[in-house]
């Protein structure tokens, strides 16, 4: 029985076509800037998203860290959400390695950071305070898509106060696919539209896009070549024949963006299939992540039960199911059946 792994969209295997692209990639030493496949990916993503330059990174964590350290100096501060990956899930790297103070604020229900809260947390120029330098947002955040009107207003607010704007777009293309209807159904145009509100954007290729490794940080030529590149080297991210990996990401950029719509459809299908189960509350998914709240009394044996039926998820009282390239409709139906069996005994 093939396991239906819904723990994360990071568990995907490279497709045969992706492996072929990797095998065929021309390679060079990227520390010398000589790897044509890395350069191709960087140039393609920068152009697609409307930035001057881009830099291939081993991970999204490193990409966000290099971005924060490129925007902020020691003693500066960035405004960020309580549940943002850059703040909560990256080991406190910006504070530890960058001496950058986070100013976390609570999210609104839709995942956004309320503008009034952002404004209230921008410090005056006074020796008592850290210097507020950057607004860092995340899209999608917890699978939710930040509204375009919000991005535009948050961006204007940041600019008014002289703050730089960074987007953790680990799942930028999930957000883009979800709002593509506002861009003539073109997800690439939607991604560019989202990015137009930011000075830098970090995109993960190892999530829904299905590449084995890699993120790319986009920004101005100055930010990328003068600052981020130095931080990447210092944090140990200078790679040699990295084109092998960049080729997988480039393949994903060309072939795995539009198909994210299928993941979103399967997530909706899963949520519908769980609707109405006694002891289960399902949040309607906007992209590829389904959150399911489980009555505490019923939570204990659930993950083991699912596992015994060949279905993997994460969480306890709040389960997370993530659809991706290696999950199909039958897999989702198996997950629904296993959940029904557990909660209804059928
Ligand atoms: C996964 C993720 C990252 C970091 O990715 P790694 O490649 O695992 O370091 C950053 N931000 C968000 C929102 C993510 O989901």
Short mmCIF file of N, CA and C in Angstrom, two decimals, residues 277-280 293-305 316-317 319 339-340 342-345:
data_model
loop_
_atom_site.label_atom_id
_atom_site.label_comp_id
_atom_site.label_asym_id
_atom_site.label_seq_id
_atom_site.Cartn_x
_atom_site.Cartn_y
_atom_site.Cartn_z
N UNK A 277 -18.30 15.60 10.28
CA UNK A 277 -17.92 14.49 11.17
C UNK A 277 -18.03 14.95 12.62
N UNK A 278 -18.58 14.12 13.45
CA UNK A 278 -18.78 14.48 14.86
C UNK A 278 -17.42 14.52 15.57
N UNK A 279 -17.11 15.65 16.20
CA UNK A 279 -15.82 15.79 16.89
C UNK A 279 -14.75 16.45 16.03
N UNK A 280 -15.16 16.91 14.85
CA UNK A 280 -14.19 17.47 13.90
C UNK A 280 -14.68 18.82 13.41
N UNK A 293 -9.61 20.78 13.42
CA UNK A 293 -9.62 20.76 14.88
C UNK A 293 -10.39 19.53 15.35
N UNK A 294 -9.76 18.82 16.31
CA UNK A 294 -10.30 17.56 16.78
C UNK A 294 -10.70 17.71 18.24
N UNK A 295 -11.89 17.23 18.60
CA UNK A 295 -12.31 17.27 20.00
C UNK A 295 -11.23 16.59 20.84
N UNK A 296 -10.72 17.25 21.91
CA UNK A 296 -9.59 16.72 22.68
C UNK A 296 -9.82 15.27 23.13
N UNK A 297 -11.03 14.93 23.50
CA UNK A 297 -11.31 13.58 23.98
C UNK A 297 -11.04 12.52 22.91
N UNK A 298 -11.08 12.93 21.65
CA UNK A 298 -10.92 11.95 20.57
C UNK A 298 -9.55 11.99 19.91
N UNK A 299 -8.70 12.91 20.39
CA UNK A 299 -7.46 13.17 19.65
C UNK A 299 -6.42 12.06 19.81
N UNK A 300 -6.42 11.41 20.99
CA UNK A 300 -5.27 10.58 21.37
C UNK A 300 -4.84 9.55 20.33
N UNK A 301 -5.73 8.71 19.85
CA UNK A 301 -5.27 7.62 18.97
C UNK A 301 -5.37 7.92 17.49
N UNK A 302 -5.71 9.16 17.16
CA UNK A 302 -6.07 9.45 15.76
C UNK A 302 -4.91 9.28 14.78
N UNK A 303 -3.75 9.88 15.10
CA UNK A 303 -2.65 9.80 14.13
C UNK A 303 -2.21 8.35 13.91
N UNK A 304 -2.22 7.55 15.00
CA UNK A 304 -1.85 6.14 14.86
C UNK A 304 -2.85 5.40 13.99
N UNK A 305 -4.14 5.72 14.20
CA UNK A 305 -5.17 5.09 13.37
C UNK A 305 -4.93 5.42 11.90
N UNK A 316 -2.13 17.37 16.78
CA UNK A 316 -2.78 16.57 17.81
C UNK A 316 -4.23 17.03 17.91
N UNK A 317 -4.45 18.17 18.56
CA UNK A 317 -5.80 18.72 18.60
C UNK A 317 -6.12 19.48 17.32
N UNK A 319 -5.04 19.08 13.57
CA UNK A 319 -4.30 18.32 12.57
C UNK A 319 -4.05 19.18 11.34
N UNK A 339 -10.56 8.82 8.22
CA UNK A 339 -11.11 9.75 9.21
C UNK A 339 -12.55 9.35 9.56
N UNK A 340 -13.33 9.02 8.57
CA UNK A 340 -14.73 8.63 8.82
C UNK A 340 -14.78 7.37 9.68
N UNK A 342 -12.65 6.41 11.83
CA UNK A 342 -12.26 6.71 13.20
C UNK A 342 -13.39 7.42 13.95
N UNK A 343 -14.00 8.39 13.29
CA UNK A 343 -14.98 9.22 14.01
C UNK A 343 -16.39 8.64 13.98
N UNK A 344 -16.69 7.80 12.99
CA UNK A 344 -18.05 7.25 12.90
C UNK A 344 -18.08 5.75 13.08
N UNK A 345 -16.89 5.14 13.14
CA UNK A 345 -16.82 3.70 13.27
C UNK A 345 -17.41 2.97 12.09
#
